Amino acid sequence: MSNTEDRKLKDTIDGVTRNWGGKFFFEMGTPWKRAVNNWKNKGGVVVHLTAYGENAETSDVLDRIRGSGKDILIMVGSQKVPGEFFSEAVSDFNVAIGNQPHSECASVAVFLDRFFKGEELARSFQGGKVRIVPRSRGKEVAVEKKP
Amino acid sequence: MSNTEDRKLKDTIDGVTRNWGGKFFFEMGTPWKRAVNNWKNKGGVVVHLTAYGENAETSDVLDRIRGSGKDILIMVGSQKVPGEFFSEAVSDFNVAIGNQPHSECASVAVFLDRFFKGEELARSFQGGKVRIVPRSRGKEVAVEKKP
């Protein structure tokens, strides 16, 4: 989360990761230009999700991103993002999860689901205290054994 | 949006539909039990999206929903939903877009993307004033011709 600090949000993410596992982390307050430049200097590509970009369904943009074989930084803004987000200095790909107005959160979710071809939903995370046992009815939570 | 009224939210949705087209509408203040009963009486099925449900990736739940051939009401709550949501009286299917904590908005988006096999992102909506012309860089908006 660039250009802003929200301690409470970080605490929430950290709490979820403690209980449910995984290596998620939250970084705030880094100006977005610095984050982008650091990423590019490490050899990564930058994907900007925007309703104005190449359509993820009707174009081959996802194949081209996968074809780059590089690690990906996904940028997502809100209704008004700086025009520079669209420039070659910033984004390697401008990708639209449909060219209609939509939720930014939804666009990240659908991008990840398509990029990983759905396998991410079957993944388990290490280091959590609890995990859900899927059920057709009701709730079941199992306590993870200590390794 | 059941059990609550938020006029501003309705105005936002209506404004988006006026500009971008489509037949989206927003209904508020109907108690959820009534909405569910009305839907079931019309022969529809009810899908409750919940992290506790059958995994959309590792189970065949999406095929079973499609196989019903019926219209679908998707229910999505927040962290605490009434236990009744899981009962046969309410939900025909409890579906998890992954059995990890996740955004409700994201779960609706991924469910729809999978249910429609991605075709929804290529759809255009009738009756709007403007539409986006997809581009690899920059923004292009075309004004719709009057029919």
Tab-separated table of C-alpha atoms in Angstrom:
chain	number	residue	atom	x	y	z
A	1	MET	CA	0.000	0.000	0.000
A	2	SER	CA	1.935	2.994	-1.265
A	3	ASN	CA	1.891	6.580	-0.133
A	4	THR	CA	-0.071	5.821	3.002
A	5	GLU	CA	0.242	4.184	6.428
A	6	ASP	CA	-2.536	2.227	8.126
A	7	ARG	CA	-1.264	0.338	11.142
A	8	LYS	CA	-4.618	-1.302	11.838
A	9	LEU	CA	-4.736	-2.889	8.374
A	10	LYS	CA	-1.252	-4.319	8.846
A	11	ASP	CA	-2.250	-5.801	12.217
A	12	THR	CA	-5.286	-7.454	10.620
A	13	ILE	CA	-3.202	-9.070	7.856
A	14	ASP	CA	-0.574	-10.208	10.363
A	15	GLY	CA	-3.299	-11.716	12.578
A	16	VAL	CA	-4.809	-13.661	9.659
A	17	THR	CA	-1.379	-14.991	8.669
A	18	ARG	CA	-0.620	-16.058	12.268
A	19	ASN	CA	-3.840	-18.075	12.445
A	20	TRP	CA	-4.090	-19.403	8.894
A	21	GLY	CA	-0.451	-19.662	7.788
A	22	GLY	CA	1.342	-18.495	4.691
A	23	LYS	CA	4.016	-15.924	4.096
A	24	PHE	CA	1.855	-12.899	3.409
A	25	PHE	CA	3.222	-9.582	4.418
A	26	PHE	CA	2.134	-6.021	4.202
A	27	GLU	CA	4.331	-3.080	3.381
A	28	MET	CA	3.130	0.482	3.582
A	29	GLY	CA	4.338	3.965	3.037
A	30	THR	CA	6.797	3.216	0.219
A	31	PRO	CA	6.211	5.704	-2.623
A	32	TRP	CA	4.897	3.728	-5.594
A	33	LYS	CA	7.664	4.918	-7.945
A	34	ARG	CA	10.323	3.554	-5.657
A	35	ALA	CA	8.518	0.209	-5.323
A	36	VAL	CA	8.214	-0.055	-9.111
A	37	ASN	CA	11.859	0.866	-9.738
A	38	ASN	CA	13.102	-1.598	-7.116
A	39	TRP	CA	11.016	-4.335	-8.721
A	40	LYS	CA	12.234	-3.589	-12.239
A	41	ASN	CA	15.853	-3.426	-11.065
A	42	LYS	CA	15.430	-6.955	-9.699
A	43	GLY	CA	14.270	-8.121	-13.146
A	44	GLY	CA	10.533	-8.372	-12.466
A	45	VAL	CA	7.663	-7.283	-14.698
A	46	VAL	CA	4.894	-4.893	-13.714
A	47	VAL	CA	1.250	-5.662	-14.495
A	48	HIS	CA	-1.180	-2.791	-14.074
A	49	LEU	CA	-4.784	-3.920	-13.710
A	50	THR	CA	-7.086	-1.368	-15.323
A	51	ALA	CA	-10.443	-1.491	-17.113
A	52	TYR	CA	-8.728	0.385	-19.997
A	53	GLY	CA	-6.157	-2.328	-20.698
A	54	GLU	CA	-5.973	-5.393	-22.916
A	55	ASN	CA	-8.884	-7.717	-22.214
A	56	ALA	CA	-7.797	-10.811	-20.267
A	57	GLU	CA	-10.429	-12.930	-22.027
A	58	THR	CA	-10.288	-11.740	-25.647
A	59	SER	CA	-6.562	-10.980	-25.987
A	60	ASP	CA	-3.465	-13.143	-25.440
A	61	VAL	CA	-2.077	-10.825	-22.762
A	62	LEU	CA	-2.057	-13.482	-20.026
A	63	ASP	CA	-0.046	-15.840	-22.216
A	64	ARG	CA	2.452	-13.056	-22.912
A	65	ILE	CA	2.813	-12.317	-19.198
A	66	ARG	CA	3.343	-16.010	-18.419
A	67	GLY	CA	5.727	-16.203	-21.380
A	68	SER	CA	7.951	-13.553	-19.833
A	69	GLY	CA	8.822	-16.136	-17.180
A	70	LYS	CA	9.440	-13.326	-14.726
A	71	ASP	CA	8.169	-12.511	-11.259
A	72	ILE	CA	5.202	-10.179	-11.292
A	73	LEU	CA	4.293	-7.031	-9.439
A	74	ILE	CA	0.571	-6.333	-9.759
A	75	MET	CA	-0.417	-2.678	-9.469
A	76	VAL	CA	-3.966	-1.757	-8.764
A	77	GLY	CA	-5.331	1.687	-8.069
A	78	SER	CA	-8.695	3.150	-7.468
A	79	GLN	CA	-10.883	5.168	-9.832
A	80	LYS	CA	-8.253	7.824	-10.427
A	81	VAL	CA	-4.699	6.570	-10.915
A	82	PRO	CA	-1.755	8.683	-12.136
A	83	GLY	CA	-1.486	8.667	-15.945
A	84	GLU	CA	2.099	7.440	-15.556
A	85	PHE	CA	0.760	4.019	-14.508
A	86	PHE	CA	0.053	3.432	-18.205
A	87	SER	CA	3.519	4.431	-19.451
A	88	GLU	CA	6.368	2.145	-20.452
A	89	ALA	CA	8.400	3.562	-17.582
A	90	VAL	CA	5.959	1.944	-15.176
A	91	SER	CA	3.784	-0.844	-16.578
A	92	ASP	CA	4.951	-3.697	-18.792
A	93	PHE	CA	1.356	-4.819	-19.274
A	94	ASN	CA	-1.985	-3.067	-18.847
A	95	VAL	CA	-4.563	-5.765	-18.259
A	96	ALA	CA	-8.346	-5.428	-18.094
A	97	ILE	CA	-10.392	-8.000	-16.205
A	98	GLY	CA	-13.140	-6.926	-18.548
A	99	ASN	CA	-13.475	-3.440	-20.024
A	100	GLN	CA	-16.347	-2.439	-17.797
A	101	PRO	CA	-16.184	-0.677	-14.436
A	102	HIS	CA	-15.414	-3.238	-11.754
A	103	SER	CA	-14.031	-3.704	-8.275
A	104	GLU	CA	-10.231	-3.507	-8.001
A	105	CYS	CA	-10.333	-6.286	-5.431
A	106	ALA	CA	-12.287	-8.464	-7.869
A	107	SER	CA	-9.770	-7.752	-10.626
A	108	VAL	CA	-6.846	-8.948	-8.492
A	109	ALA	CA	-8.765	-12.117	-7.549
A	110	VAL	CA	-9.733	-13.027	-11.111
A	111	PHE	CA	-6.242	-12.205	-12.428
A	112	LEU	CA	-4.647	-14.530	-9.863
A	113	ASP	CA	-7.214	-17.278	-10.484
A	114	ARG	CA	-6.537	-17.173	-14.217
A	115	PHE	CA	-2.787	-16.739	-13.902
A	116	PHE	CA	-2.466	-19.789	-11.646
A	117	LYS	CA	-5.117	-21.690	-13.640
A	118	GLY	CA	-7.174	-22.212	-10.513
A	119	GLU	CA	-4.550	-24.244	-8.657
A	120	GLU	CA	-4.175	-21.562	-5.985
A	121	LEU	CA	-7.561	-22.488	-4.506
A	122	ALA	CA	-6.283	-25.981	-3.687
A	123	ARG	CA	-3.120	-24.785	-1.993
A	124	SER	CA	-2.519	-25.081	1.748
A	125	PHE	CA	-0.379	-22.687	3.725
A	126	GLN	CA	2.298	-23.699	6.218
A	127	GLY	CA	2.630	-22.372	9.743
A	128	GLY	CA	-1.023	-21.718	10.633
A	129	LYS	CA	-2.831	-22.696	13.805
A	130	VAL	CA	-6.101	-23.756	12.153
A	131	ARG	CA	-7.448	-24.896	8.808
A	132	ILE	CA	-10.925	-25.361	7.373
A	133	VAL	CA	-12.192	-28.827	6.518
A	134	PRO	CA	-14.466	-28.280	3.486
A	135	ARG	CA	-18.069	-29.385	4.021
A	136	SER	CA	-21.254	-29.254	1.991
A	137	ARG	CA	-23.032	-28.032	5.159
A	138	GLY	CA	-21.866	-26.381	8.369
A	139	LYS	CA	-18.456	-25.301	9.585
A	140	GLU	CA	-15.512	-27.495	10.502
A	141	VAL	CA	-12.175	-26.136	11.640
A	142	ALA	CA	-9.239	-28.427	12.461
A	143	VAL	CA	-6.372	-27.463	14.726
A	144	GLU	CA	-3.021	-27.909	12.981
A	145	LYS	CA	-0.547	-30.300	14.594
A	146	LYS	CA	2.739	-28.747	15.608
A	147	PRO	CA	5.489	-29.947	13.262
B	1	MET	CA	-28.465	-5.920	0.179
B	2	SER	CA	-30.734	-7.300	2.865
B	3	ASN	CA	-31.737	-5.895	6.218
B	4	THR	CA	-30.306	-2.455	5.445
B	5	GLU	CA	-30.908	0.639	3.340
B	6	ASP	CA	-28.172	2.742	1.753
B	7	ARG	CA	-29.550	5.213	-0.735
B	8	LYS	CA	-26.121	6.493	-1.781
B	9	LEU	CA	-24.981	3.022	-2.815
B	10	LYS	CA	-28.088	2.588	-4.951
B	11	ASP	CA	-27.462	5.947	-6.645
B	12	THR	CA	-23.879	4.919	-7.441
B	13	ILE	CA	-24.968	1.638	-9.048
B	14	ASP	CA	-27.732	3.384	-11.012
B	15	GLY	CA	-25.229	6.008	-12.252
B	16	VAL	CA	-22.791	3.342	-13.448
B	17	THR	CA	-25.574	1.509	-15.283
B	18	ARG	CA	-26.773	4.726	-16.958
B	19	ASN	CA	-23.284	5.437	-18.307
B	20	TRP	CA	-22.065	1.933	-19.078
B	21	GLY	CA	-25.247	0.052	-19.891
B	22	GLY	CA	-26.628	-3.252	-18.711
B	23	LYS	CA	-29.616	-4.200	-16.632
B	24	PHE	CA	-28.083	-4.149	-13.187
B	25	PHE	CA	-30.318	-3.187	-10.356
B	26	PHE	CA	-30.021	-2.839	-6.662
B	27	GLU	CA	-32.606	-3.866	-4.116
B	28	MET	CA	-32.289	-3.080	-0.466
B	29	GLY	CA	-34.114	-3.582	2.762
B	30	THR	CA	-35.721	-6.932	1.904
B	31	PRO	CA	-35.156	-9.338	4.813
B	32	TRP	CA	-32.897	-12.128	3.546
B	33	LYS	CA	-35.323	-14.902	4.484
B	34	ARG	CA	-38.011	-13.374	2.318
B	35	ALA	CA	-35.621	-12.964	-0.631
B	36	VAL	CA	-34.524	-16.594	-0.317
B	37	ASN	CA	-38.078	-17.912	-0.047
B	38	ASN	CA	-39.252	-15.865	-3.033
B	39	TRP	CA	-36.341	-17.206	-5.077
B	40	LYS	CA	-36.977	-20.828	-4.112
B	41	ASN	CA	-40.694	-20.480	-4.806
B	42	LYS	CA	-39.794	-19.374	-8.349
B	43	GLY	CA	-37.749	-22.554	-8.801
B	44	GLY	CA	-34.252	-21.082	-8.408
B	45	VAL	CA	-31.318	-22.526	-6.494
B	46	VAL	CA	-29.391	-20.743	-3.767
B	47	VAL	CA	-25.589	-20.765	-3.695
B	48	HIS	CA	-23.984	-19.574	-0.466
B	49	LEU	CA	-20.357	-18.531	-0.912
B	50	THR	CA	-18.393	-19.360	2.223
B	51	ALA	CA	-14.822	-20.372	2.991
B	52	TYR	CA	-16.291	-23.386	4.880
B	53	GLY	CA	-18.015	-24.859	1.829
B	54	GLU	CA	-17.083	-27.325	-0.906
B	55	ASN	CA	-13.930	-26.195	-2.677
B	56	ALA	CA	-14.667	-24.825	-6.156
B	57	GLU	CA	-11.338	-26.138	-7.465
B	58	THR	CA	-11.014	-29.570	-5.862
B	59	SER	CA	-14.679	-30.662	-5.815
B	60	ASP	CA	-17.267	-31.008	-8.583
B	61	VAL	CA	-19.630	-28.504	-6.960
B	62	LEU	CA	-19.614	-26.085	-9.911
B	63	ASP	CA	-20.578	-28.880	-12.306
B	64	ARG	CA	-23.422	-29.853	-9.986
B	65	ILE	CA	-24.679	-26.266	-9.843
B	66	ARG	CA	-24.526	-25.957	-13.633
B	67	GLY	CA	-26.172	-29.372	-13.912
B	68	SER	CA	-29.202	-28.122	-11.976
B	69	GLY	CA	-29.996	-25.955	-15.002
B	70	LYS	CA	-31.682	-23.462	-12.703
B	71	ASP	CA	-31.333	-19.763	-12.112
B	72	ILE	CA	-28.998	-18.925	-9.269
B	73	LEU	CA	-29.182	-16.638	-6.275
B	74	ILE	CA	-25.724	-16.081	-4.823
B	75	MET	CA	-25.638	-15.258	-1.139
B	76	VAL	CA	-22.590	-13.718	0.380
B	77	GLY	CA	-22.182	-12.447	3.888
B	78	SER	CA	-19.396	-11.003	5.915
B	79	GLN	CA	-17.293	-12.636	8.626
B	80	LYS	CA	-20.298	-13.548	10.751
B	81	VAL	CA	-23.301	-14.916	8.886
B	82	PRO	CA	-26.332	-16.568	10.526
B	83	GLY	CA	-25.824	-20.320	10.972
B	84	GLU	CA	-29.061	-20.854	9.024
B	85	PHE	CA	-27.233	-19.840	5.819
B	86	PHE	CA	-25.694	-23.324	5.867
B	87	SER	CA	-28.985	-25.200	6.335
B	88	GLU	CA	-31.024	-27.016	3.689
B	89	ALA	CA	-33.833	-24.545	4.284
B	90	VAL	CA	-31.619	-21.791	2.854
B	91	SER	CA	-28.645	-22.924	0.757
B	92	ASP	CA	-28.709	-25.591	-1.939
B	93	PHE	CA	-24.927	-25.371	-2.262
B	94	ASN	CA	-22.204	-24.051	0.041
B	95	VAL	CA	-19.258	-23.149	-2.157
B	96	ALA	CA	-15.762	-22.130	-1.104
B	97	ILE	CA	-13.619	-20.074	-3.440
B	98	GLY	CA	-10.744	-21.631	-1.544
B	99	ASN	CA	-10.917	-22.695	2.098
B	100	GLN	CA	-8.814	-19.799	3.339
B	101	PRO	CA	-10.027	-16.434	4.577
B	102	HIS	CA	-10.730	-14.220	1.599
B	103	SER	CA	-12.634	-11.176	0.403
B	104	GLU	CA	-16.364	-11.717	-0.186
B	105	CYS	CA	-16.164	-9.456	-3.225
B	106	ALA	CA	-13.338	-11.580	-4.625
B	107	SER	CA	-15.351	-14.749	-4.056
B	108	VAL	CA	-18.300	-13.425	-6.075
B	109	ALA	CA	-15.966	-12.372	-8.909
B	110	VAL	CA	-14.136	-15.698	-9.132
B	111	PHE	CA	-17.388	-17.658	-8.845
B	112	LEU	CA	-18.914	-15.733	-11.758
B	113	ASP	CA	-15.720	-16.015	-13.840
B	114	ARG	CA	-15.660	-19.780	-13.384
B	115	PHE	CA	-19.402	-20.263	-13.737
B	116	PHE	CA	-19.481	-18.402	-17.070
B	117	LYS	CA	-16.141	-19.937	-18.120
B	118	GLY	CA	-14.674	-16.478	-18.644
B	119	GLU	CA	-17.117	-15.425	-21.361
B	120	GLU	CA	-18.582	-12.674	-19.182
B	121	LEU	CA	-15.424	-10.577	-19.618
B	122	ALA	CA	-16.034	-10.362	-23.375
B	123	ARG	CA	-19.656	-9.302	-23.046
B	124	SER	CA	-20.895	-5.839	-23.945
B	125	PHE	CA	-23.871	-4.173	-22.319
B	126	GLN	CA	-26.680	-2.448	-24.147
B	127	GLY	CA	-27.966	1.020	-23.392
B	128	GLY	CA	-24.826	2.757	-22.159
B	129	LYS	CA	-23.484	6.142	-23.169
B	130	VAL	CA	-19.813	5.182	-23.324
B	131	ARG	CA	-17.621	2.121	-23.711
B	132	ILE	CA	-13.911	1.457	-23.296
B	133	VAL	CA	-11.773	0.609	-26.311
B	134	PRO	CA	-9.111	-1.795	-24.935
B	135	ARG	CA	-5.525	-0.594	-25.362
B	136	SER	CA	-2.109	-1.849	-24.330
B	137	ARG	CA	-1.313	1.740	-23.217
B	138	GLY	CA	-3.415	4.749	-22.288
B	139	LYS	CA	-7.146	5.279	-22.054
B	140	GLU	CA	-9.677	5.326	-24.871
B	141	VAL	CA	-13.368	5.812	-24.371
B	142	ALA	CA	-15.838	5.760	-27.268
B	143	VAL	CA	-19.238	7.419	-27.214
B	144	GLU	CA	-22.004	4.958	-28.076
B	145	LYS	CA	-24.170	5.776	-31.085
B	146	LYS	CA	-27.845	6.121	-30.326
B	147	PRO	CA	-29.741	3.141	-31.735
